[in-house]
Structures are given as structure tokens and as C-alpha cells.
Tab-separated table of C-alpha atoms and ligand atoms in Angstrom:
chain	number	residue	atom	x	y	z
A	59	UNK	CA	-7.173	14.446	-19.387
A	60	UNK	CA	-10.226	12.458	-18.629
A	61	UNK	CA	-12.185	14.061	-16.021
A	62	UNK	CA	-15.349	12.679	-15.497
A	63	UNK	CA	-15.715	11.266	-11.733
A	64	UNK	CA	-18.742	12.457	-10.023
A	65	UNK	CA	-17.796	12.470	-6.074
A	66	UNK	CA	-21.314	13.432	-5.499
A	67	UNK	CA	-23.199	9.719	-7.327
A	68	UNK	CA	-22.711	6.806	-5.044
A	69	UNK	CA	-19.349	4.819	-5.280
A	70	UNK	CA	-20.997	1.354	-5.288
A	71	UNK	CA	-17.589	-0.497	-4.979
A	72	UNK	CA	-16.509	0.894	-2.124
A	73	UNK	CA	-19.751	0.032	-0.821
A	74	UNK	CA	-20.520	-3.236	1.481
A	75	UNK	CA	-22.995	-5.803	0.841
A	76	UNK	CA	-25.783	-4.510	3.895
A	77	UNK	CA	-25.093	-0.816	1.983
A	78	UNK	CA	-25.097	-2.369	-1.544
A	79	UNK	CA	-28.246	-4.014	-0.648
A	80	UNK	CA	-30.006	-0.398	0.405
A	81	UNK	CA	-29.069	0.471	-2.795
A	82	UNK	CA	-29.890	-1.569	-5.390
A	83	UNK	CA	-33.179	-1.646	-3.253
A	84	UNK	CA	-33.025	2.386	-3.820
A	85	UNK	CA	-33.053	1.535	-7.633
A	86	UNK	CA	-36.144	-0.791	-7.167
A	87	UNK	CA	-34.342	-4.371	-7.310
A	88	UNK	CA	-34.161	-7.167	-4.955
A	89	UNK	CA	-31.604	-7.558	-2.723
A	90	UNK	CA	-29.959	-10.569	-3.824
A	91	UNK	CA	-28.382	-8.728	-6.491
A	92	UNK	CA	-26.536	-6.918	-4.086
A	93	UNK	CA	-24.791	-9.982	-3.341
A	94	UNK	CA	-24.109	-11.257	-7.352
A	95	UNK	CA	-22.841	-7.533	-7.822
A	96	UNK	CA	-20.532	-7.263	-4.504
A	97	UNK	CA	-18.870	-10.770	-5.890
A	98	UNK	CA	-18.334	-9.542	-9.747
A	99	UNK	CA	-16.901	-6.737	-8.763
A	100	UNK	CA	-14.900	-8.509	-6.467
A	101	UNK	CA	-13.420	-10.533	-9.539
A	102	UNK	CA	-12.858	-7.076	-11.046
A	103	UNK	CA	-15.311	-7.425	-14.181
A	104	UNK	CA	-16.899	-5.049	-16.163
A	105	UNK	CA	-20.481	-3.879	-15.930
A	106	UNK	CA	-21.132	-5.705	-19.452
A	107	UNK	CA	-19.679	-8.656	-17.981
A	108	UNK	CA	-21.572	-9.345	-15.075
A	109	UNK	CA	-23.986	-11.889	-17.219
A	110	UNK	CA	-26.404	-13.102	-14.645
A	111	UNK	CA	-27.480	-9.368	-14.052
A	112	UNK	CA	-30.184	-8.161	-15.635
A	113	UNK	CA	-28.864	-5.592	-18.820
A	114	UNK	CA	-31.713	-3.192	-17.773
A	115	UNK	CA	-29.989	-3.149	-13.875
A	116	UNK	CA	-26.521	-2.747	-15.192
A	117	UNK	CA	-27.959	0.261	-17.093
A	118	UNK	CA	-29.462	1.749	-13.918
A	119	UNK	CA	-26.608	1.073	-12.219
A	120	UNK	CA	-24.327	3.115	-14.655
A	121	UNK	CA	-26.689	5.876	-14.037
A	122	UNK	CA	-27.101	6.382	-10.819
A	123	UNK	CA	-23.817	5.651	-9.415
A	124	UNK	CA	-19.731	5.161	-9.978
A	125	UNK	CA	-18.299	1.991	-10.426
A	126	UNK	CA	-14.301	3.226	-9.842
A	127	UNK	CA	-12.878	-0.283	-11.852
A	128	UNK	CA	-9.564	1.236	-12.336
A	129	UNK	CA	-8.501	0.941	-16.120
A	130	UNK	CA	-5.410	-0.537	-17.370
A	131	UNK	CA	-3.226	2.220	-18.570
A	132	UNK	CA	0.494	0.525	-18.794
A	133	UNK	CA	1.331	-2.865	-17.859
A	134	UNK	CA	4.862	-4.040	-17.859
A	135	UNK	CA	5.785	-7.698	-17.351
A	136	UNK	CA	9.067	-8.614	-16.114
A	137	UNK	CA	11.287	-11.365	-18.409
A	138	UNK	CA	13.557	-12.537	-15.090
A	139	UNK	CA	10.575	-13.345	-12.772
A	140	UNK	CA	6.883	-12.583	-14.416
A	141	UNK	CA	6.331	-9.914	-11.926
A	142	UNK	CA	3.946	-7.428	-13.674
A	143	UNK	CA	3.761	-3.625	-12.643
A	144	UNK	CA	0.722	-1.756	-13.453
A	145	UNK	CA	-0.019	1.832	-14.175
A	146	UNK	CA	-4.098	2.375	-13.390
A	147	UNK	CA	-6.163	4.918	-14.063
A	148	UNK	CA	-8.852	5.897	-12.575
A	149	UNK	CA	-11.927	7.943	-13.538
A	150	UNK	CA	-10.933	10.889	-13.115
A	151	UNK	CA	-7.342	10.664	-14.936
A	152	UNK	CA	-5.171	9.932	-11.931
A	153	UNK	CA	-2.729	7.536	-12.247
A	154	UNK	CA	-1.251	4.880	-9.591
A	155	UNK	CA	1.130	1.537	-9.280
A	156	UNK	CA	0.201	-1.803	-8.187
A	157	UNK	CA	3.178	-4.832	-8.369
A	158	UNK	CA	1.981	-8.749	-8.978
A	159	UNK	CA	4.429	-10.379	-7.317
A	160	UNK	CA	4.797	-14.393	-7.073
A	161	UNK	CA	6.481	-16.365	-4.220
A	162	UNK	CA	6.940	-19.804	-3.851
A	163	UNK	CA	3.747	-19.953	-1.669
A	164	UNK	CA	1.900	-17.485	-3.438
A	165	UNK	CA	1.086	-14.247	-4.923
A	166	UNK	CA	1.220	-11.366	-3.528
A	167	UNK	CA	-0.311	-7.771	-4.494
A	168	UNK	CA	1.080	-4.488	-3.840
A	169	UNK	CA	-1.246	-1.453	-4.591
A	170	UNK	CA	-1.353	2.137	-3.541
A	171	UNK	CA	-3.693	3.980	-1.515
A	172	UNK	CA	-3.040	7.390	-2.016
A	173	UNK	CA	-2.254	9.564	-5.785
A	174	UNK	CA	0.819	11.270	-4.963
A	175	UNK	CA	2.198	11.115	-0.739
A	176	UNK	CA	2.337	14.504	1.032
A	177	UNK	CA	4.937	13.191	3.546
A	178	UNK	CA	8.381	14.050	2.150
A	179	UNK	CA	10.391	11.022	2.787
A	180	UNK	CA	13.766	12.607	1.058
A	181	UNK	CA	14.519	8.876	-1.013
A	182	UNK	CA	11.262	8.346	-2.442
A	183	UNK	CA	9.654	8.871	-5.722
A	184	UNK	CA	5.934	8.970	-4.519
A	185	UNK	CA	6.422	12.386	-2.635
A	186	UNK	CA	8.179	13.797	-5.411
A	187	UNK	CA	5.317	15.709	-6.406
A	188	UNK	CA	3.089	16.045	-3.110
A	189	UNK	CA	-0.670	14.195	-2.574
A	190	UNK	CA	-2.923	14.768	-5.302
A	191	UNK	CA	-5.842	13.117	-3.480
A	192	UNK	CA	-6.970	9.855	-1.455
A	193	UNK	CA	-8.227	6.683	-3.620
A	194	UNK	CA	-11.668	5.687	-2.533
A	195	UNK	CA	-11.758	2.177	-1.286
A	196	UNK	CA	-12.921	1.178	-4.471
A	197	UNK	CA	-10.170	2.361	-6.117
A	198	UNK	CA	-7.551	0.509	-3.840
A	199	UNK	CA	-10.246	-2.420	-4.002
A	200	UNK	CA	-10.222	-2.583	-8.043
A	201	UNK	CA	-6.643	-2.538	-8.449
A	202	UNK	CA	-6.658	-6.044	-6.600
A	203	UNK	CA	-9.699	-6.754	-8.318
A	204	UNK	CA	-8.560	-5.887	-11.606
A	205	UNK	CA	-5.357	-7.448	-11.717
A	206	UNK	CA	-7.032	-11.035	-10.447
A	207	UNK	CA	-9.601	-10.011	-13.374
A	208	UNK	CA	-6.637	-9.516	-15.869
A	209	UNK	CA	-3.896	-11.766	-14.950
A	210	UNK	CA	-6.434	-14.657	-14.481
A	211	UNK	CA	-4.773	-15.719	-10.945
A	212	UNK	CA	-5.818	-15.470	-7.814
A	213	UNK	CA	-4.163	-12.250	-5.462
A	214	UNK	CA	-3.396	-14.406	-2.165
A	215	UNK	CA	-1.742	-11.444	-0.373
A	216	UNK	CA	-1.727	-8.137	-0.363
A	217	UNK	CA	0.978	-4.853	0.776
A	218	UNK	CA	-0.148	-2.051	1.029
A	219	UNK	CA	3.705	-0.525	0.337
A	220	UNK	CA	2.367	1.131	-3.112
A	221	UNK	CA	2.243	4.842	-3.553
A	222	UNK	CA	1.007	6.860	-0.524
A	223	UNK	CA	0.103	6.830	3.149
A	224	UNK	CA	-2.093	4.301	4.147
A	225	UNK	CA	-2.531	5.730	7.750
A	226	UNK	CA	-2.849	9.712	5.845
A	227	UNK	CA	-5.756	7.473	4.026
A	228	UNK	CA	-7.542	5.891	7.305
A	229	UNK	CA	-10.939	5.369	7.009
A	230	UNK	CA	-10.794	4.200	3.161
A	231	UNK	CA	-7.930	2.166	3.940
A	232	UNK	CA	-10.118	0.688	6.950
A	233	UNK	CA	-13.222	0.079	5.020
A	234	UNK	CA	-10.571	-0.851	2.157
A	235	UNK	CA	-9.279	-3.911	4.610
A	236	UNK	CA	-13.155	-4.856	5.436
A	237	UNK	CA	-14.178	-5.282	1.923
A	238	UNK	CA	-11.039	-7.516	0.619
A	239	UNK	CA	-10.982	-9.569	3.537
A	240	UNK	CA	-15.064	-10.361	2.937
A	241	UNK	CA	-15.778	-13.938	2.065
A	242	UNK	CA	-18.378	-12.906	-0.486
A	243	UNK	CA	-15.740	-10.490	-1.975
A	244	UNK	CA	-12.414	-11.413	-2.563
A	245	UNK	CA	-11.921	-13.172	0.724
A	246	UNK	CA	-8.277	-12.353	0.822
A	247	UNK	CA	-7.075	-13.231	4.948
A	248	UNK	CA	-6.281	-10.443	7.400
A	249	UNK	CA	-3.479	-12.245	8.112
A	250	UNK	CA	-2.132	-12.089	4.711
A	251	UNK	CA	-2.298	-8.527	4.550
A	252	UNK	CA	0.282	-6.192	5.046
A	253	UNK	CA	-0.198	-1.841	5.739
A	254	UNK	CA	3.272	-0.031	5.675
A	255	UNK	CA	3.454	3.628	7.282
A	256	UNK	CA	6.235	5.543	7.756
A	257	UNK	CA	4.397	5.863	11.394
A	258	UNK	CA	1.981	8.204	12.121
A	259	UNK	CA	1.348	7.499	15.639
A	260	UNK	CA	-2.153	7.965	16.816
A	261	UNK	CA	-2.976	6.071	13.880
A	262	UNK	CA	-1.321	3.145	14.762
A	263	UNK	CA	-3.033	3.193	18.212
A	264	UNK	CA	-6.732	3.494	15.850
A	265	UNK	CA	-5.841	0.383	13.797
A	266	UNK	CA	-4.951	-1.662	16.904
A	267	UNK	CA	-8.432	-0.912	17.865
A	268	UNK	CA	-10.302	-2.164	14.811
A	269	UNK	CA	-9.903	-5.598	15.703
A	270	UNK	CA	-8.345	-6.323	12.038
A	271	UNK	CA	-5.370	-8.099	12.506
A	272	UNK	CA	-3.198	-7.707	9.372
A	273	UNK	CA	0.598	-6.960	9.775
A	274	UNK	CA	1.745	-3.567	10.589
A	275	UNK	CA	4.802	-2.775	8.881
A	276	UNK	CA	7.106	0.295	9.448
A	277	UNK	CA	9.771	2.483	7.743
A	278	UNK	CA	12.342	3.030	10.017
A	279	UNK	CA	14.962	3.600	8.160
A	280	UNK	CA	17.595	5.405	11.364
A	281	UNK	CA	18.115	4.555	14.440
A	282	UNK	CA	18.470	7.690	15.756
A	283	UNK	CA	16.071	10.792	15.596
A	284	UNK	CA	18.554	12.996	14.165
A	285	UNK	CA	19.271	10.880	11.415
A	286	UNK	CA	15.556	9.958	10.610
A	287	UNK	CA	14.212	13.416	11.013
A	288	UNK	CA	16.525	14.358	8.166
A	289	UNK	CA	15.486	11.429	6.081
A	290	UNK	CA	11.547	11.805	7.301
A	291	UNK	CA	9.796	14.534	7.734
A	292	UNK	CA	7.308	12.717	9.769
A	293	UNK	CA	9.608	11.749	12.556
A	294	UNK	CA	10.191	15.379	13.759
A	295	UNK	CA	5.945	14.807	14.718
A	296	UNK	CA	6.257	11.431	15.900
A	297	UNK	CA	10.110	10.897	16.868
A	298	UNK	CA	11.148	6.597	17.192
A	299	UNK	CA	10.609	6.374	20.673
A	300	UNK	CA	6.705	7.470	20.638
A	301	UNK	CA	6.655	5.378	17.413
A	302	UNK	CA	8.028	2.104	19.038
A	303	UNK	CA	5.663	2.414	22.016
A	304	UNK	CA	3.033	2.247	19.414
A	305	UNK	CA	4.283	-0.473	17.858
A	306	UNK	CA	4.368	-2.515	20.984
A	307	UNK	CA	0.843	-1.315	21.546
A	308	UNK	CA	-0.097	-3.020	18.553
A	309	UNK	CA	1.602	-6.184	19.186
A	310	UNK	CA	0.144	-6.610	22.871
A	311	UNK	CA	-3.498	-5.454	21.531
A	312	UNK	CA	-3.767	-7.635	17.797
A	313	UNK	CA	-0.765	-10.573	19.171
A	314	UNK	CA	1.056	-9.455	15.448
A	315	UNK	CA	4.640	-9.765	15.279
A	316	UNK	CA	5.507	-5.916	13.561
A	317	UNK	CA	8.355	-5.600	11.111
A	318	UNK	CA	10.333	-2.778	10.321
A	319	UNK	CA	11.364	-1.817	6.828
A	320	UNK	CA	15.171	-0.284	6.658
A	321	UNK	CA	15.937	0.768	3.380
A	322	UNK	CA	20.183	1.304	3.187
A	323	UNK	CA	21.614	4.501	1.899
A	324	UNK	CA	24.835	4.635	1.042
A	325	UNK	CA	26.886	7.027	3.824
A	326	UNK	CA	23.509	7.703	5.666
A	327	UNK	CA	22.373	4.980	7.668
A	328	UNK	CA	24.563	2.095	6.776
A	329	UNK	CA	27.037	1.731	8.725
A	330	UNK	CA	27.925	-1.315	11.102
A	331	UNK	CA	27.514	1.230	14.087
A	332	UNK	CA	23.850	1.964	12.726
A	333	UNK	CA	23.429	-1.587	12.946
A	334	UNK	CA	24.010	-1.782	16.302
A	335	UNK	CA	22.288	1.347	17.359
A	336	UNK	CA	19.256	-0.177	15.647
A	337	UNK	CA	19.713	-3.326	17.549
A	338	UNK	CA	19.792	-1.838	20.948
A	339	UNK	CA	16.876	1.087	19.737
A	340	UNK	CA	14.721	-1.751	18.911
A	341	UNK	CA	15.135	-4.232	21.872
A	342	UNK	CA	14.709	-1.024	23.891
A	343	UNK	CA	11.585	0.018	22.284
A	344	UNK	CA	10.103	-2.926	21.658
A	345	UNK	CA	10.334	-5.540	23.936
A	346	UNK	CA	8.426	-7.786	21.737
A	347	UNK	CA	9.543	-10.107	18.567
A	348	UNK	CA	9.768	-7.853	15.665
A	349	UNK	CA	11.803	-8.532	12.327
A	350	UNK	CA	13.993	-6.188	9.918
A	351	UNK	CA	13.509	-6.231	6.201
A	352	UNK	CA	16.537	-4.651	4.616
A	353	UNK	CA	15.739	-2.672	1.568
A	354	UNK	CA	18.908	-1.694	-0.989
A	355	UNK	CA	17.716	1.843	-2.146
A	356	UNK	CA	15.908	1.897	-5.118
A	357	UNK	CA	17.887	5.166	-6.607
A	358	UNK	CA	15.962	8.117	-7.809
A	359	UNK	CA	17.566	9.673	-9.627
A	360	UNK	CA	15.957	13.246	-8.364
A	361	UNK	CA	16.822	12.555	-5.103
A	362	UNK	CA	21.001	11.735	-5.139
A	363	UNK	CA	21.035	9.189	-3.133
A	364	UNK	CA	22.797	6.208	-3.657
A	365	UNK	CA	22.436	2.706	-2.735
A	366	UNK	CA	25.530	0.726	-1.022
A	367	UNK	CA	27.150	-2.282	-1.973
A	368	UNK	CA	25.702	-5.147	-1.557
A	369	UNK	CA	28.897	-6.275	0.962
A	370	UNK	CA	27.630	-3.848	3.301
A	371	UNK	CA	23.857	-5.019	2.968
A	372	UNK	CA	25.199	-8.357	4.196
A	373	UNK	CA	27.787	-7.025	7.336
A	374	UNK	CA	24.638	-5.120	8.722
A	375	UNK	CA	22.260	-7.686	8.440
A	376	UNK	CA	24.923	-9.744	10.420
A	377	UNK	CA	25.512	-7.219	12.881
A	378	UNK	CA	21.750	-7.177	13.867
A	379	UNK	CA	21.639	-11.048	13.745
A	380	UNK	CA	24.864	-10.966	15.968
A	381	UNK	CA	23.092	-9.196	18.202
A	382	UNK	CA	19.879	-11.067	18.230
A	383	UNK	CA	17.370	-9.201	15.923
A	384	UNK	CA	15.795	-11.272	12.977
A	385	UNK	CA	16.718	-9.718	9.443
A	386	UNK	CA	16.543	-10.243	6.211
A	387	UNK	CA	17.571	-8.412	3.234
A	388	UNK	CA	14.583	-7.965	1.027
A	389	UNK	CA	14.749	-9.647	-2.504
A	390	UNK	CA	14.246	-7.588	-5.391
A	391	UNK	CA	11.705	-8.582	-7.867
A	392	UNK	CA	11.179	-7.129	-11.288
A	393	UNK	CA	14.062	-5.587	-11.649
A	394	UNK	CA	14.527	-5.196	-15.384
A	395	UNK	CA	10.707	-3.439	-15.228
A	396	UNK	CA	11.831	-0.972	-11.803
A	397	UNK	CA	8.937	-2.921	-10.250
A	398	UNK	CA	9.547	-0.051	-7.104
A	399	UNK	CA	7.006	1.852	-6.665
A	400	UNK	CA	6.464	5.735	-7.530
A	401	UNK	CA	9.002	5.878	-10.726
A	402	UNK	CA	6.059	5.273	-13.592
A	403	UNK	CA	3.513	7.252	-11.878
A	404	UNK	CA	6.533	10.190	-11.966
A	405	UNK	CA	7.274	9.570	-15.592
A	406	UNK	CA	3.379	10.298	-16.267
A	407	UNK	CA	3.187	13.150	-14.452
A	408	UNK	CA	6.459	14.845	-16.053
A	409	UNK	CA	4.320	14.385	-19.150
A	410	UNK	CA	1.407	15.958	-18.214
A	411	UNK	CA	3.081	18.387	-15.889
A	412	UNK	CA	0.515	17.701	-12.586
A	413	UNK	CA	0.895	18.926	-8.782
A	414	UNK	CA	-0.317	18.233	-5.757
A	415	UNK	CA	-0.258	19.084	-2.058
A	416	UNK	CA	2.660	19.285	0.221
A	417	UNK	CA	2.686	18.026	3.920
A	418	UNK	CA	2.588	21.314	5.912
A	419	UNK	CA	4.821	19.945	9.043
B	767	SAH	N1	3.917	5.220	3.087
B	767	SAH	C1	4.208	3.854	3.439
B	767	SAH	C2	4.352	2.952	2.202
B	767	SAH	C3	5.526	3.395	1.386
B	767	SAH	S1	6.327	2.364	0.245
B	767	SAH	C4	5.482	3.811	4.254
B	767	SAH	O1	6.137	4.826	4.371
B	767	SAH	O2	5.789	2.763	4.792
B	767	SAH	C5	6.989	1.008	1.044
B	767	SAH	C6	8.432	1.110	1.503
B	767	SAH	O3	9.351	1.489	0.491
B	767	SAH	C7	8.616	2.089	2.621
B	767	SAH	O4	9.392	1.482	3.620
B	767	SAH	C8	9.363	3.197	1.960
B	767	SAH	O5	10.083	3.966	2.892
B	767	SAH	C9	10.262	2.432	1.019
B	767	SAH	N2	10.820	3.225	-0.071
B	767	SAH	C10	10.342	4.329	-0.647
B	767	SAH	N3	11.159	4.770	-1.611
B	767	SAH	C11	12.182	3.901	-1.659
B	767	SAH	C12	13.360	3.807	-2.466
B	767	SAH	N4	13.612	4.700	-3.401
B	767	SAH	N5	14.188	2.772	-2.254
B	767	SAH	C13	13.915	1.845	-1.300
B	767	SAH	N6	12.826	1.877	-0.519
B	767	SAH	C14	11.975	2.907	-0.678
């Protein structure tokens, strides 16, 4: 494998502009440059492609520093609905998914933030394998970058529902948020920005504080603790009660409406008495206008789990809207390329026959 980051030279895409410009100042240039380079990179080019930069400053640059432009190492494009799923690369051989989605008022990017998950959700492929590492801002940066760069479009939106933790991730993921949502950058709204977490708690209470407002979005997946603890690892830290005070926290402090993933597993949390349970947990907990995205299980196979019928999808989604909870059952794009996240990354890795960490509860 390709090893050849160097955590130690400056990562000058995960940098922003005021540190960019105490940079390239470090390397003897003006500052403007800072600017021209923040907004290439922002449109995901190469160094040799940034043409109104001197070729003798691109050289310096490739010296003394790391530009982390993720590299293209699988792209699959679906036939049914043009969503494309990448496999990048990064510098130092690890691999992650992002998903180009479009929607009738817009695109929409979903990109990972971690190699590998160390929180042992029992249904999903990401974990599979434990956490490798964290991706650098830049890394998470240049896979929206790269894909404006490659597909030619612009990313309007962005999830951050790839593989990993964003909230295991913070304070890339934070400066991460900063640097997309910069006008000089890609300029992509807070508002049109999505972070999923399968809810660590105190983290939730830090984001609320950053005065960021993007949408918090959050596995659920039970509505009791018993039931969730077996499915998440994480809840037996942070069990739903703590996790829905937190989530009202964050909709009193940023004035965003959270929504709560529920992905249905056939004889585990699907029933229309889980329904029910969830509606009460959540007007309980929450007090405050929330919404339910229904996820069908994406079925790995590792896992045997199994996804229900879609009948059943439909009579709890009723049940909740019977009892006065907004949901929807999420529409699957890209099927025919298994546009879910976690399953090429997986593939890789069985090839190569990597490891990483496991969460230590
Ligand atoms: N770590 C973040 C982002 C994970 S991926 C989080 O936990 O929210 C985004 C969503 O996909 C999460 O709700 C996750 O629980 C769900 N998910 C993971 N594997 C899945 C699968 N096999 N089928 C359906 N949804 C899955």
C-alpha cells in the first residue's frame, strides 16, 4: 500500500484562509495567494491546475506541506438515478465512501469522517472492522471538493451519514463545518448541512455551543434502552433519555428542528407496538418538533439481519403519524450500485486484510 502521508508537514487544506495566509507568508509569498489557493482547493483541483499560481509556489508548496486531495480510487454510477458512489483514497492508502446524490432541489453530498467506526452498531458495515483513524478536515473537505471537481456540478448539501463518527471526530469535523460553509471556499450553507451520530452526549451539548447551526441528526433506532443497548453499544454510555435531553438542548440553543434516523429490522424494532413506544418516548423526551426518517435495513450480509417488508415500513410510519409524529420513510437511491455506505470500503479491506481499533465500552 501507499504510505506516504507525513502527519508532521503542514496539512494546508485543512487550513483556513488567516492560517493559510501565515503560511504561504512562512514560504516567502504574499498573502493574496492564500486566498487564490483556499478557493482552488475549494473546487478540488490539482496543484498543476491551479494556473494563476505561480509554478515555482506550487513547487514550494509540494515541499513543505500536504495537500490531502483525496484520489479517485472506484467510482460507480448508478443506471436508475445517476447517483455516483465513490471509493477515495487518501495519502496514506486508506480508503472511504462519499454518495452524490440528486434531488429535485438539489444535490446533495454524503462523505465520511472517520476510516473505519469504533462504535459497534450490530447492523452496520462501517464498524465491521473497528476505527482505523480520523480524516483530517482536509480529507472530509476534498471528498466534497473532489467530487464538485470531478462530476463538474455543484455539491449544494452535504450529510455527514458516511463512514464513521462525526462526534468520535469533533474538532476536525468542527473546523471541517467552518471551512465548507466559507464563502471564499465552497460556501456550502450551515443550514444545508446535515451531522448524524448515533449520540454521544456531551458532544451534542459542544456542537450546540459552536454557534453553527446545521441539522443534527440521530440514530435511534429503539425505543426502549433494552432494545437499543443491544443494537448500540453506545446507548449503554448514553441511554435515550440523557440523549433526548440533549437533543432538546440543541433545539432550544441553535432553533433546529432535530430528526431521528430509525432504520427497521425485521423482528427487532418493527413492530406496530415499537411504533407507538417511539411515539410516546419521543413526545416525552422531546417536547419540541422533531421528524422520523425511516430507514429499510440495508442487509449485511455479516451481520444477519434482515430487513422487513415494505408493508410493515408503511403500518409504522402510520402508527407514528396516527399519533402525531412527522415520518417519512427514507427513499433509497442507487440501489443497483449499494449506494449505503460501509459495503465497498469492506470489500477493500477483505482484500488487503486491514484492522483497526475497537470501542473499549
Ligand atoms: N455514525 C453516524 C453516521 C452513520 S451512517 C450515526 O450513527 O448516525 C448514517 C445512518 O445509517 C445511521 O443512522 C446509521 O445507523 C444507519 N445505518 C448504518 N448501517 C445501516 C444499514 N446496514 N442499514 C440501514 N441503515 C444503516
Amino acid at each position: 500500500m501507499n504510505r506516504q502521508t507525513d502527519a508532521s508537514r503542514p496539512d494546508f487544506m485543512s487550513m483556513t484562509v488567516e492560517e493559510l495566509s501565515a503560511f504561504v507568508s512562512s514560504l516567502g509569498e504574499k498573502p493574496y495567494r492564500a486566498s487564490q489557493l483556499f478557493s482552488w482547493m475549494a473546487k478540488g483541483a490539482p496543484l498543476s491546475g491551479m494556473t494563476n499560481l505561480p509554478a515555482a509556489f506550487r513547487e514550494k508548496l509540494a515541499e513543505a506541506g500536504e495537500y490531502r486531495r483525496p484520489a479517485i480510487e472506484r467510482k460507480l454510477v448508478s443506471a436508475i438515478d445517476g447517483t455516483v458512489k465513490y471509493l477515495y483514497r487518501m495519502t496514506d492508502g486508506e480508503c472511504v465512501e462519499s454518495v452524490f446524490m440528486h434531488y429535485e432541489h438539489g444535490t446533495s453530498l454524503c462523505v465520511s469522517s472517520q476510516a473505519g467506526c469504533a462504535m459497534g452498531c450490530r447492523f452496520c458495515a462501517s464498524t465491521l472492522n473497528g476505527r482505523a483513524r480520523n480524516l483530517t478536515a482536509s480529507e472530509i473537505l476534498g471528498q466534497a471538493a473532489v467530487t464538485a471537481y470531478d462530476t463538474g456540478e455543484r455539491v449544494d448539501g452535504i450529510v455527514l451519514m458516511g463512514i464513521g463518527e462525526p462526534l468520535d471526530n469533533y474538532d476536525n469535523v468542527v473546523r471541517f463545518l467552518r471551512l465548507v460553509s466559507d464563502e471564499r471556499g465552497m460556501g456550502i450553507g450551515l443550514r444545508h448541512i446535515s451531522l448524524s451520530t448515533c449520540g454521544l452526549v456531551p458532544r451534542i451539548y459542544d456542537l450546540a455551543g459552536e454557534g453553527l447551526p446545521v441539522t443534527l441528526s440521530v440514530s435511534l433506532h429503539a425505543s426502549d434502552d433494552e432494545t437499543r443497548s443491544a443494537l448500540m453499544p453506545v446507548n449503554r454510555r448514553y441511554p435515550i433519555a440523557e440523549l433526548l435531553e440533549a437533543c432538546r438542548a440543541y433545539f432550544e440553543k441553535t432553533g433546529r428542528r432535530v430528526s431521528f434516523e430509525y432504520t427497521l429490522i425485521a423482528g427487532k424494532n418493527d413492530s406496530r407496538e415499537d411504533a407507538a413506544r417511539l411515539a410516546n418516548v419521543l413526545k416525552k423526551g422531546m417536547r419540541a418538533p422533531c421528524h422520523v426518517n425511516l430507514i429499510l435495513l440495508n442487509e449485511v450480509k455479516e451481520t444477519g439481519l434482515a430487513t422487513p417488508q415494505r408493508a410493515r415500513a408503511d403500518a409504522f410510519m402510520n402508527e407514528l403519524i396516527s399519533r402525531g409524529v412527522n415520518a417519512t420513510i427514507r427513499r433509497r437511491l442507487g440501489s443497483d450500485i449499494n449506494a449505503s455506505c460501509g459495503q465497498l470500503r469492506l470489500s477493500r479491506q477483505k482484500t488487503e486484510g486491514e484492522q483497526g481499533e475497537e470501542l473499549s465500552p
